[in-house]
XYZ file of C-alpha atoms in Angstrom:
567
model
C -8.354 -23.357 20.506
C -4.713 -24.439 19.459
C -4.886 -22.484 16.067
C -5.779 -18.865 18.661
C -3.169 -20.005 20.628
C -0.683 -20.227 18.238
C -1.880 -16.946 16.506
C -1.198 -15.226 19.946
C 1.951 -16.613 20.425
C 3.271 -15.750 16.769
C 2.191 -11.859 17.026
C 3.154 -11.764 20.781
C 7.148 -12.750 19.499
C 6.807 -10.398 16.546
C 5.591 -7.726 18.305
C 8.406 -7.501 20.932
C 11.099 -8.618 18.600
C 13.224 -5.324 18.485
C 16.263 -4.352 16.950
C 18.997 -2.985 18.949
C 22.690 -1.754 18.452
C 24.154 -0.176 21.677
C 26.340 2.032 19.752
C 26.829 5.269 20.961
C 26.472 6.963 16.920
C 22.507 5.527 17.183
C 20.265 8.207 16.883
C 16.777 8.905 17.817
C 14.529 10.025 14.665
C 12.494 12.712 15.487
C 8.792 10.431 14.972
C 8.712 8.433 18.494
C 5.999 8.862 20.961
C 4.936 6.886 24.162
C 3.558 4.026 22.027
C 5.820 1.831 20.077
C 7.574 2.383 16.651
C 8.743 -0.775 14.468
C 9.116 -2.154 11.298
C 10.732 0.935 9.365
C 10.885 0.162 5.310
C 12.214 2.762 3.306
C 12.286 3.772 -0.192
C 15.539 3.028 -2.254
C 15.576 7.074 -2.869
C 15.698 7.782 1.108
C 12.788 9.874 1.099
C 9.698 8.031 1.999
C 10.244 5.523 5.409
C 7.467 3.416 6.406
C 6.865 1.661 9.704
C 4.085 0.539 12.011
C 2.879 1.826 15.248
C 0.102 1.551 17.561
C 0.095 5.789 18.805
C -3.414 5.207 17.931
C -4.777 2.312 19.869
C -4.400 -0.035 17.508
C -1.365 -1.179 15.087
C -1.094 0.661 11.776
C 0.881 2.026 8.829
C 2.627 6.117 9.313
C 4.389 7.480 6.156
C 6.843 9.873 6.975
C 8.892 11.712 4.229
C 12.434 13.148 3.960
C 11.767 16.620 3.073
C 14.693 18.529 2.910
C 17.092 16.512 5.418
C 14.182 16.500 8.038
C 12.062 13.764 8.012
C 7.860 15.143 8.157
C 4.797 14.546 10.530
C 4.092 10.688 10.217
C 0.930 10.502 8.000
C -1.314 7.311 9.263
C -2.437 4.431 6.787
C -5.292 2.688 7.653
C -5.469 -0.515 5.075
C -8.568 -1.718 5.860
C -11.094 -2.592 9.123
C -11.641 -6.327 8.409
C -7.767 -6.869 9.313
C -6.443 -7.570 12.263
C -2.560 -7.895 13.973
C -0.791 -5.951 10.691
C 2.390 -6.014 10.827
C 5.711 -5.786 9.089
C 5.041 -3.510 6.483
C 7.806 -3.590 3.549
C 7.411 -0.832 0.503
C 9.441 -1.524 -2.544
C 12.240 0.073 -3.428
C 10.439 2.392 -6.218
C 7.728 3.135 -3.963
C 5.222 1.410 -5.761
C 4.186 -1.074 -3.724
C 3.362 -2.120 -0.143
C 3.153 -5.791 1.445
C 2.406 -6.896 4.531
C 0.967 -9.619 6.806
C -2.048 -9.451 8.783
C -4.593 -11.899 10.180
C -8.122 -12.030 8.938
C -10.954 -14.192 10.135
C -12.133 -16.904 7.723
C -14.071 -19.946 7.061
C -11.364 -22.132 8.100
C -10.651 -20.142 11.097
C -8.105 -17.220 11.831
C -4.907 -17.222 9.426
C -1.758 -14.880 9.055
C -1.670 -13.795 4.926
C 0.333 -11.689 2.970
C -1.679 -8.643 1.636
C -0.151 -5.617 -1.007
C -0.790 -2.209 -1.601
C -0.302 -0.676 -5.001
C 0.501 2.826 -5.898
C -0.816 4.442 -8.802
C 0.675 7.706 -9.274
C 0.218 9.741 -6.137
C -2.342 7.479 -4.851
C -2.818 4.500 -3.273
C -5.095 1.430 -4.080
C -7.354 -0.818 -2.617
C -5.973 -3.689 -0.392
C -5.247 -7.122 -1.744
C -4.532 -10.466 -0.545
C -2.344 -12.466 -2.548
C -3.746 -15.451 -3.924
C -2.868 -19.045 -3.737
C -0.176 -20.501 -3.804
C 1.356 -17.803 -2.032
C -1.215 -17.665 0.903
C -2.362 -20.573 2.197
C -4.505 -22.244 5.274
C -1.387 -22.023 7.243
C 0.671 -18.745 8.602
C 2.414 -16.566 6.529
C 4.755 -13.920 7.300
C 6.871 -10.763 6.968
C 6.916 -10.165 2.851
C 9.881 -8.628 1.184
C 9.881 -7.859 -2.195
C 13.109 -7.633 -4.418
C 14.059 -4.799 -6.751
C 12.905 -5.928 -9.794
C 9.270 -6.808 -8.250
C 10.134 -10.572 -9.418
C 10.808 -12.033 -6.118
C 8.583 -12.314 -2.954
C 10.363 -13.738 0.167
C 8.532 -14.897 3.395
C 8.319 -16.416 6.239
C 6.152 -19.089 6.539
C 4.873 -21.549 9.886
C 5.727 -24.802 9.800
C 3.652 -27.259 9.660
C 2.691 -29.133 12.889
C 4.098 -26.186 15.229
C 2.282 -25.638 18.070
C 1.980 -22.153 20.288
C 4.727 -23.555 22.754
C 7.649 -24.043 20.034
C 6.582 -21.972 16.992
C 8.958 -22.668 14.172
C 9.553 -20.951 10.876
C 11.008 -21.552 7.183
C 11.678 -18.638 4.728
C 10.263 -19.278 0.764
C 10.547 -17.052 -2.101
C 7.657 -17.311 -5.038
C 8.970 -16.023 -8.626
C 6.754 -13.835 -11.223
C 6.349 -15.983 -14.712
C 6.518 -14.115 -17.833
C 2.486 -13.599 -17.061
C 3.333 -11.667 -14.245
C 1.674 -14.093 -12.210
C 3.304 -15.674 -8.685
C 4.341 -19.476 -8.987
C 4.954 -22.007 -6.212
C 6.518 -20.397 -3.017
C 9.956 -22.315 -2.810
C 11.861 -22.909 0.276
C 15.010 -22.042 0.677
C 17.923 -24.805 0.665
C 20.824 -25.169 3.089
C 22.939 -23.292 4.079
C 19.560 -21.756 4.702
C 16.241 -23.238 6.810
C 18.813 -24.830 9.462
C 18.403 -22.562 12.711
C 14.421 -21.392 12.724
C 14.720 -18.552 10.209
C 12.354 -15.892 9.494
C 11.662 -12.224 9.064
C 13.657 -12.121 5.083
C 14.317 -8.748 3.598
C 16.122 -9.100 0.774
C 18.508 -6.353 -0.100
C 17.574 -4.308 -3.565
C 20.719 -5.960 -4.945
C 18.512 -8.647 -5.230
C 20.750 -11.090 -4.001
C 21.845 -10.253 -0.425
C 19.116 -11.566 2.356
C 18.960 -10.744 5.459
C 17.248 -12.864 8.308
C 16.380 -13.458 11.593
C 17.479 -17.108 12.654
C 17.935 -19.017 16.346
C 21.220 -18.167 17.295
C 23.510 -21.353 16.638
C 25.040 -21.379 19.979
C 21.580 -22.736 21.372
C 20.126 -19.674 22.629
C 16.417 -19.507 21.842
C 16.674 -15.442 21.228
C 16.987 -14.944 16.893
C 19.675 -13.051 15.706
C 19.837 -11.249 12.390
C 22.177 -13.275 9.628
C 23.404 -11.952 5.546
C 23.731 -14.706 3.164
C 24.527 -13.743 -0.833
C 22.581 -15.997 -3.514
C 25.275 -17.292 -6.262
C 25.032 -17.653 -9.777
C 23.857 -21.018 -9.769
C 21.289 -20.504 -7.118
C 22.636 -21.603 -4.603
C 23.347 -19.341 -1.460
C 26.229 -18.217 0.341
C 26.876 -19.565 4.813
C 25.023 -17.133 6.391
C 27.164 -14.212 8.344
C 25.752 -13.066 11.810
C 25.921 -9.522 11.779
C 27.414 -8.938 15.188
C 27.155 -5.266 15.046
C 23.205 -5.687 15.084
C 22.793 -8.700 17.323
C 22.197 -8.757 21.374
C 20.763 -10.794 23.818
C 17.202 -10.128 23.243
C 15.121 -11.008 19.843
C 16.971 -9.288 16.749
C 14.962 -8.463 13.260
C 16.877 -7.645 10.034
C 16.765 -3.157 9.564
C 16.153 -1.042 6.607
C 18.795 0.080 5.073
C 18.617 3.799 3.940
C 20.751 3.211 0.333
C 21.561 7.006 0.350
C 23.650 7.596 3.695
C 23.989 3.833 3.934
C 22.480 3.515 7.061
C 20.975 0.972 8.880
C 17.333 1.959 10.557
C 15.939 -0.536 13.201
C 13.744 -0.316 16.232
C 15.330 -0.076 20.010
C 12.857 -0.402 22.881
C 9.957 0.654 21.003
C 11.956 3.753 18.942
C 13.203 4.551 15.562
C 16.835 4.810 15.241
C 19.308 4.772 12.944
C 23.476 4.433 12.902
C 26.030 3.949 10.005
C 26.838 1.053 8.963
C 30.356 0.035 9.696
C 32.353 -0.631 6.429
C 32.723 -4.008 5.623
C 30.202 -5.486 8.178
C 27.104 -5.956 5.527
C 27.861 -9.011 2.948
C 26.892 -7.274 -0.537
C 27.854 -8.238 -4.127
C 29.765 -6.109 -6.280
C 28.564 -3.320 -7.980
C 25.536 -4.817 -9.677
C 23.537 -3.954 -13.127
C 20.107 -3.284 -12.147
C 18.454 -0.090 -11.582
C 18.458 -0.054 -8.005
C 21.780 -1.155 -6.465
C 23.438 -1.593 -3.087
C 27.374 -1.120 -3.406
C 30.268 -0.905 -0.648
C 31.419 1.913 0.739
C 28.006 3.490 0.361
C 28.299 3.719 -3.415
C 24.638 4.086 -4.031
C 23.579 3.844 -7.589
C 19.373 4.495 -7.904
C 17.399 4.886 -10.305
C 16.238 8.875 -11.859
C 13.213 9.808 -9.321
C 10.478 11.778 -11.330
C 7.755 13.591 -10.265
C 5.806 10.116 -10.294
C 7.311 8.953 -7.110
C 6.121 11.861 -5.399
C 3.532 10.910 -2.251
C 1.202 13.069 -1.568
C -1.663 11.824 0.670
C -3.698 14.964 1.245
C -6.987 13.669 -0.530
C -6.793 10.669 1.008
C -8.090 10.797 4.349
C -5.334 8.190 5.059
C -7.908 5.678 4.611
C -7.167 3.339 1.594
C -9.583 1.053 1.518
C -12.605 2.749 -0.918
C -9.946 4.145 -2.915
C -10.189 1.336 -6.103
C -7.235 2.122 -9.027
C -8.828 4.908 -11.411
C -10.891 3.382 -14.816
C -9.291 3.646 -18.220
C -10.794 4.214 -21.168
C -9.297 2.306 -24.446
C -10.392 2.359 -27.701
C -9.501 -0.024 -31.065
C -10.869 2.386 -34.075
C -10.911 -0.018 -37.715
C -11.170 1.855 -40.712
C -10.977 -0.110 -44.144
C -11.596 1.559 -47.369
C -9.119 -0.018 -49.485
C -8.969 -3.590 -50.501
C -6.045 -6.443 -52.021
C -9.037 -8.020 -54.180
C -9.790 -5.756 -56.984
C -13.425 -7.208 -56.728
C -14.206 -5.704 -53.461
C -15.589 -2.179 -54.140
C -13.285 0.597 -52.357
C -14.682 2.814 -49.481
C -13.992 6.713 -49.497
C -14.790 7.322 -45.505
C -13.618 4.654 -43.488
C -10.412 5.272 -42.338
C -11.281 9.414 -42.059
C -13.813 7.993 -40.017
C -11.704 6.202 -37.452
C -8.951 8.688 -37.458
C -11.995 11.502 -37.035
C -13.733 9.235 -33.767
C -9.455 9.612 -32.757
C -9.423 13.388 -32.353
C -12.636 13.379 -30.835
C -12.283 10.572 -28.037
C -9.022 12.238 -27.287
C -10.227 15.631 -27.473
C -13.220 15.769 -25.458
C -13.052 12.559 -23.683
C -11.244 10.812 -20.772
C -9.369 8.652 -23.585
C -5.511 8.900 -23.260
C -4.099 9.144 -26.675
C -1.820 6.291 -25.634
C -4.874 4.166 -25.252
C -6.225 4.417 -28.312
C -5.543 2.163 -31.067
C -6.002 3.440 -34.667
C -6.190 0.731 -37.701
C -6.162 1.519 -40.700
C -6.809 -0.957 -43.614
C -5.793 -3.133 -41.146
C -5.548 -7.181 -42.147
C -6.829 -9.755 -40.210
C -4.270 -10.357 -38.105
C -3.908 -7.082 -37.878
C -7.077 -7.231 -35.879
C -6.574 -10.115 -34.306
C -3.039 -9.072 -32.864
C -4.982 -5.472 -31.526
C -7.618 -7.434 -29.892
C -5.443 -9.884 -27.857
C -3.188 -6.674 -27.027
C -6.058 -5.794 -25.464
C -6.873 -8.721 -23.765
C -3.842 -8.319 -22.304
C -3.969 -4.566 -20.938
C -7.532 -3.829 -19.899
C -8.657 -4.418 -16.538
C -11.985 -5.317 -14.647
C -12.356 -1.200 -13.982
C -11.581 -0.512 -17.539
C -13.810 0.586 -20.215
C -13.423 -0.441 -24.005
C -14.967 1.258 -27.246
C -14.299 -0.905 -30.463
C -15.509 1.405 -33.730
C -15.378 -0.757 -37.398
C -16.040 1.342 -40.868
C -15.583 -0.778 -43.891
C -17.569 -3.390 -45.534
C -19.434 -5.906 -43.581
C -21.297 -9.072 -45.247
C -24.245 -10.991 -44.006
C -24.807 -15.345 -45.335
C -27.959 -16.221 -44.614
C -28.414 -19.648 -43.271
C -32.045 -21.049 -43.955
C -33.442 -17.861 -45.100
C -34.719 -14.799 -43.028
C -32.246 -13.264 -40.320
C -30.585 -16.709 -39.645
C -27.126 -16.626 -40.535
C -23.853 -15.007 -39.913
C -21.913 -11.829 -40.461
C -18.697 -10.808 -40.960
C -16.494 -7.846 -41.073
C -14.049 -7.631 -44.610
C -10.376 -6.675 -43.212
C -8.303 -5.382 -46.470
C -6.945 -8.865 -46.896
C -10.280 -10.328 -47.328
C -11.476 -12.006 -50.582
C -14.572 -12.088 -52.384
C -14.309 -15.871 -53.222
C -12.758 -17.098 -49.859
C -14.004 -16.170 -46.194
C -10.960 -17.680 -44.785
C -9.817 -13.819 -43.832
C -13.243 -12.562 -43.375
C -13.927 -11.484 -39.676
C -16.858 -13.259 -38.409
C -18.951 -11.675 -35.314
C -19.028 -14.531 -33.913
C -14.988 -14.009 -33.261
C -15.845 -10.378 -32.207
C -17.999 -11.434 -29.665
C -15.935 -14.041 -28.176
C -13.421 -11.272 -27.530
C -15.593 -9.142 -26.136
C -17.107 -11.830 -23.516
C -13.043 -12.163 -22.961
C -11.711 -8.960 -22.577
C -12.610 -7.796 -18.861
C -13.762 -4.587 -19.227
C -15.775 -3.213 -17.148
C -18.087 -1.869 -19.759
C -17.550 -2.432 -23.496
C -19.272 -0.446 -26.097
C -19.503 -1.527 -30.023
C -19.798 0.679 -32.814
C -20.341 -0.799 -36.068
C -20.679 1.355 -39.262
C -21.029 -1.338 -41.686
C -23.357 -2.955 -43.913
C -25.645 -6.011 -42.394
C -23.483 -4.840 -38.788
C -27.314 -5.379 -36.912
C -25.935 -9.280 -37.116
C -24.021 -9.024 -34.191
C -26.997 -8.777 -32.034
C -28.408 -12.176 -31.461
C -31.934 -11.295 -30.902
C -32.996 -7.360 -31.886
C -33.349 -5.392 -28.707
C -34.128 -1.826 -30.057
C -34.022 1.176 -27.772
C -36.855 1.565 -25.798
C -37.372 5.627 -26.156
C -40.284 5.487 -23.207
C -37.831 4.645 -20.467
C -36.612 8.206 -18.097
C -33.352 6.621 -16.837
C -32.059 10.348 -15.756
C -35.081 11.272 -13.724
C -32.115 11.462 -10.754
C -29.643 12.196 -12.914
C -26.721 11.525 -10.469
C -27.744 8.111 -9.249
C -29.121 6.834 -12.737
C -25.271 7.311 -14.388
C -23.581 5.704 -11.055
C -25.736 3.111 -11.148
C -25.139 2.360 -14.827
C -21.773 2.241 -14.506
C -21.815 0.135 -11.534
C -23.246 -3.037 -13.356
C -21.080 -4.620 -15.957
C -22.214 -4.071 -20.182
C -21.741 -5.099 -23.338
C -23.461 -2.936 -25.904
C -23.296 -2.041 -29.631
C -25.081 0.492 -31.427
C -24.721 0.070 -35.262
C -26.179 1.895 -38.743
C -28.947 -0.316 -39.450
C -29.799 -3.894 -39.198
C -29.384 -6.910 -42.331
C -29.301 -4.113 -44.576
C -26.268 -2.070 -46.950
C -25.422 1.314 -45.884
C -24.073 4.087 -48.057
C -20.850 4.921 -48.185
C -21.270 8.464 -46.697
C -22.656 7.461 -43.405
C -25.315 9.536 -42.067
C -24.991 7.420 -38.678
C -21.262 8.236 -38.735
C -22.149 12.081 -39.273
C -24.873 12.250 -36.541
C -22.725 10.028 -33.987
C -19.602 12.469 -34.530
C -22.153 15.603 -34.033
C -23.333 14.626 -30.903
C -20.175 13.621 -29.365
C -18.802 16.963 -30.672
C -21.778 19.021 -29.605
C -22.124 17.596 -25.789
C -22.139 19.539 -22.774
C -23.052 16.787 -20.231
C -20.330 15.820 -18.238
C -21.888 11.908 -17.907
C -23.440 10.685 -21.296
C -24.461 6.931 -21.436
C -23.922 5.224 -24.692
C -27.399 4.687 -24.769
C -28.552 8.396 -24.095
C -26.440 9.241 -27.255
C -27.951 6.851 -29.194
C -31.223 8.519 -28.751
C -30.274 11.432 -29.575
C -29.595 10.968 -33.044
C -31.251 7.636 -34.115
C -34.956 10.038 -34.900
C -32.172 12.117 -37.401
C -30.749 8.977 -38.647
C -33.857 7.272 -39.682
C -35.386 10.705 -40.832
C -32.234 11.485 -43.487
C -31.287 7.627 -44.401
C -32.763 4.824 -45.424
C -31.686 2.657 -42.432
C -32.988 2.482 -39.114
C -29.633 2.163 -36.246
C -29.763 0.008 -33.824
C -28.769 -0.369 -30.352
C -28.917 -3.168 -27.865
C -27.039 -6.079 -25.516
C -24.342 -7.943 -27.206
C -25.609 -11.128 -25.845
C -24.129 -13.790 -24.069
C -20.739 -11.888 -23.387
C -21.541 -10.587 -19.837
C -24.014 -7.483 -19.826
C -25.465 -7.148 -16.531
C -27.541 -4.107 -17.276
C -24.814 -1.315 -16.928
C -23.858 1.082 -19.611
C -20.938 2.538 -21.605
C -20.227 6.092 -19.703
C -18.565 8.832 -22.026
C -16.631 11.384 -19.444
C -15.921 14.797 -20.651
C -12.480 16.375 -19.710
């Protein structure tokens, strides 16, 4: 009952926490209504202001844009149904991302997280907490993110507070060279002495301002600027008496372009100047995205990237999910160091050929496609951890090999292992021989969604661990439409190769017959596996090899498929 209560108390203060300036330059902006307006973040290029509201009934997100001097219809954003109290909405200074806190019901009980919202290109993503050590079983509060997208500050509860004297202490978490959030720090003294909270650090990235008790004992919070120094430390905090009154006082945006401050006053937006020489800030900084004095702005070159345009998205962003890639690593190896490896004629026009068409017909950005050719071991290696790095859980991955393969047998029959020859392979020596074993390792690794082999080797049927030919009986398009989403909805890892533990010719009638049907294709959807069948009968019929198609097992096929789009 004493975690609800406390819950109720902290949104009850937040929620009537205004800002106020009695200044007679304030100004209305033209998006009030009857209901209340707070929380206004804006982006560093003045044009796109966030801020929460409940006009609707119930607290949300409105996106309002600065369209020629006049600032547009508020647009609602609803992040998602299973959240509850959100509030304090901060966008990053590019635009590309949104935090905020909300409370969500749990196993533990009710907590206040932090949650983000990521734009890609004109749209906007899925919600997502953020993970531990950043949220925790306790409270936390109003995120703000610096310029650079290295810093998160927030407020967090302390521990042992009750719902009758609710304190707070402001942290910052730093981005490793991984990209990934470390262990939320609090902030030292000067800092953490009055009951701070509410951070929004400035996109200087160095001037924060807070809410904090007021020092003379009052229990109302007044807004405070404090500048971090070069060795970390950070500057006494300055109460910015041209903000503060006698009720409950929250840090404003601050519009970089008219240098403007933008706040809330008894439930409206507003907005005044800024009076020179009232706001703390550094000196003209190096970054991208600066605050100077005197309203010396300096931002960064906005492109047609940074653009909003929410028309397709029912401003409801929670079954939007970020839009699948499709990458592709294309080995070709017809040349050799060791004068006793035989030389290949097709290879690498083989992998630059699968290039042109991928990129041609297909939803494969030329940027995303890797071409090797003769390519050394490392050489592969270095491409496949690249890629370990960049693809996502919605991506999709096609890996295409042409060169020699070799198969040692290991007790007779098809026990044994295989291996791909790079061009720094030797005949004698398998130290720079690329075993399938590796291969599959990195495919189990790499988190595509759906990963597709293709293996125009000889002996490349070793990569399957037990044979699991195509099974030509099965209709898997009798509903078209709901066989192809329901392929792509379960996870695969599939290879379809030129034959099994047997040499292939140099001029690759699997190669020829793959690069046909890819070429000749007028379905919009094809399934890796649908293509296969549709030239393995030609295949066999004109070659002495029989192709081969099946799970790469043991590296995280649930059943999906590979899903070639046509542009």
């Amino acid at each position: 009952m004493k975690r609800y209560l406390l819950l109720f108390a902290i949104y009850l203060m937040t929620g009537t926490a205004t800002w106020a300036q009695s200044d007679s330059k304030t100004v209305k902006l033209p998006l009030n209504t009857q209901k209340r307006e707070m929380f206004p973040s804006i982006t560093d290029d003045g044009k796109n202001l966030f801020f929460a509201s409940d006009r609707n009934g119930k607290l949300s997100f409105f996106l309002s844009q600065n369209k020629r001097g006049s600032w547009s219809e508020p647009e609602e954003l609803i992040p998602t149904s299973s959240l509850d109290n959100i509030t304090a909405p901060f966008v990053s200074y590019d635009g590309k991302m949104i935090v905020f806190s909300a409370t969500k019901e749990t196993r533990t009980g009710t907590n206040s997280d932090l949650y983000y919202i990521e734009k890609y290109g004109k749209r906007l993503g899925k919600v997502q907490p953020f993970d531990l050590p950043i949220n925790t079983d306790g409270h936390e509060m109003f995120p703000s993110l610096s310029a650079d997208g290295k810093s998160l500050y927030f407020a967090r509860v302390d521990a042992g507070a009750d719902y009758l004297n609710i304190t707070y202490s402001i942290y910052v978490s730093e981005k490793d060279q991984d990209g990934k959030w470390q262990e939320p720090v609090k902030l030292p003294a000067p800092v953490n002495i009055h009951n701070e909270k509410a951070p929004r650090i400035l996109a200087d990235n160095k001037t924060l301002l807070f809410s904090a008790e007021s020092s003379t004992g009052n229990k109302d919070f007044d807004v405070y600027a404090t500048v971090k120094q070069d060795g970390g430390t950070w500057s006494t905090p300055q109460e910015l008496t041209f903000i503060n009154t006698q009720e409950d006082d929250l840090p404003p945006a601050i519009d970089l372009q008219s240098y403007t401050a933008i706040y809330s006053l008894n439930d409206d937006l507003v907005s005044f100047s800024i009076p020179e020489g009232e706001l703390p800030t550094t000196s003209p900084v190096e970054i991208p995205v600066a605050i100077a004095n005197n309203s010396k702005v300096q931002t960064r070159n906005v492109t047609e990237e940074d653009a909003w345009d929410m028309g397709d998205l029912d401003f409801d962003v929670k079954q939007f999910v970020k839009k699948p890639r499709y990458f592709a690593l294309l080995i070709g190896v017809d040349e050799y160091q060791d004068r006793k490896i035989k030389s290949l004629d097709k290879p690498v026009h083989d992998a630059t050929k699968l290039k042109e068409i991928l990129t041609k017909y297909y939803l494969f950005e030329e940027s995303n496609v890797t071409l090797l050719t003769n390519p050394t071991r490392a050489d592969m290696v270095d491409a496949l951890d690249a890629l370990a790095e960049k693809v996502s859980f919605n991506d999709n991955l096609l890996i295409f090999y042409a060169g020699h393969g070799h198969w040692v047998s290991s007790g007779g029959g098809s026990n044994g292992v295989g291996y791909w020859l790079p061009s720094d392979a030797k005949k004698k020596s398998t130290a720079n021989w690329f075993r399938n074993t590796t291969l599959k390792e990195y495919i189990g690794r790499i988190q595509a969604k759906h990963t597709l082999l293709v293996s125009d080797a000889c002996f490349s049927g070793g990569i399957f661990k037990t044979r699991a030919a195509f099974d030509e009986s099965e209709d898997l398009f009798a509903e078209a439409d709901n066989a192809v989403r329901k392929l792509y909805e379960l996870p695969s890892r599939k290879a379809m190769t030129s034959g099994a533990l047997k040499e292939v010719p140099d001029e690759s009638v699997f190669v020829k017959y793959l690069f046909k049907r890819l070429e000749d294709n007028k379905e919009k959807y094809l399934p890796a596996e649908v293509l296969f069948s549709s030239f393995k009968i030609a295949v066999s019929n004109n070659s002495p090899n029989v192709p081969q198609f099946g799970v790469i097992h043991d590296t995280g096929d649930e059943g999906g498929d590979f899903i070639f789009i046509k542009k």
